[in-house]
């Protein structure tokens, strides 16, 4: 993690080096002068993101316990379910696709967009650049890489697609909202239980995360020369800006609500847990 001394010496003869190895940077042999436990946040981030990716990957592929027919609970990892492989009733938008091989997750239409939306998110970039790429692992801690091109070249230039993925995320949030509304169901008609609370909390959190996106902030209030001439956009931008200050927290909260929602639906769908019903 520290800048090797040999590299630092060589740097004096190599003006092509960038980042902490640049000749304009202070020549320190120490990895960092920080004395606090700066490594804790990147380690926790790596554990948290790694656990989510492992759970989401397994659940997206297993094709079991993702739909509660009795109460119309559908886990967000399988929404929308658009193929003949989906269990009857779980396809809220029809089945335009035929049977899918087991290697294809049933949520294959939106999962890539969801993944890319989060991967290119400004907060997650910071999180995984630090936790996995160590670039840098923390403030004032030298990164191990001798070259730095930022996000100006492939593959990282793809990060700039985030503004377009935001629109996909809005559509996906609308689909999740539809699922949550559809779930107010019981065998006799209208009804709701603890599962509805779980689904609604998840959808509210997803909207808060999506609308707190930096791209959303730019879409609502960017490129305006005079806020006074656009009072509605200014008001929306103000609200989005308030949410935006909580973007990191919302990023983590939604990982938690997604996992919890899926886990709850799985328990009810598999018969491990009986849904606590308030009505119907
Ligand atoms: Fe995080 Fe857009 S910046 S979702």
Coordinates of N, CA, C and O and ligand atoms in Angstrom, one line a residue, residues 117 121-123 162 209 213-214 247, ligand 1:
X117 N -26.3 1.0 -12.2 CA -26.7 2.2 -11.6 C -25.9 2.4 -10.2 O -25.4 3.4 -9.9
X121 N -22.7 4.9 -9.3 CA -23.1 5.9 -8.3 C -21.9 6.6 -7.7 O -20.9 6.0 -7.4
X122 N -22.0 7.9 -7.6 CA -20.9 8.7 -7.1 C -20.4 8.2 -5.7 O -19.2 8.1 -5.4
X123 N -21.4 7.8 -4.8 CA -21.0 7.3 -3.5 C -20.3 6.0 -3.6 O -19.2 5.8 -3.0
X162 N -23.6 7.3 -15.8 CA -24.5 7.2 -14.6 C -25.8 8.1 -14.8 O -26.9 7.7 -14.4
X209 N -33.3 7.0 -2.1 CA -32.0 6.8 -2.7 C -31.9 7.3 -4.1 O -31.0 8.1 -4.5
X213 N -29.9 11.1 -5.8 CA -28.8 10.9 -6.8 C -28.2 12.2 -7.2 O -29.0 13.2 -7.5
X214 N -26.9 12.3 -7.4 CA -26.3 13.6 -7.8 C -26.8 14.0 -9.2 O -26.9 15.1 -9.5
X247 N -27.1 10.9 0.9 CA -27.0 9.9 -0.2 C -26.2 8.7 0.3 O -26.6 7.5 0.0
Ligands
LIG1 FE1 -25.5 7.7 -6.3 FE2 -26.6 8.7 -8.6 S1 -24.9 9.5 -7.4 S2 -27.2 7.0 -7.4

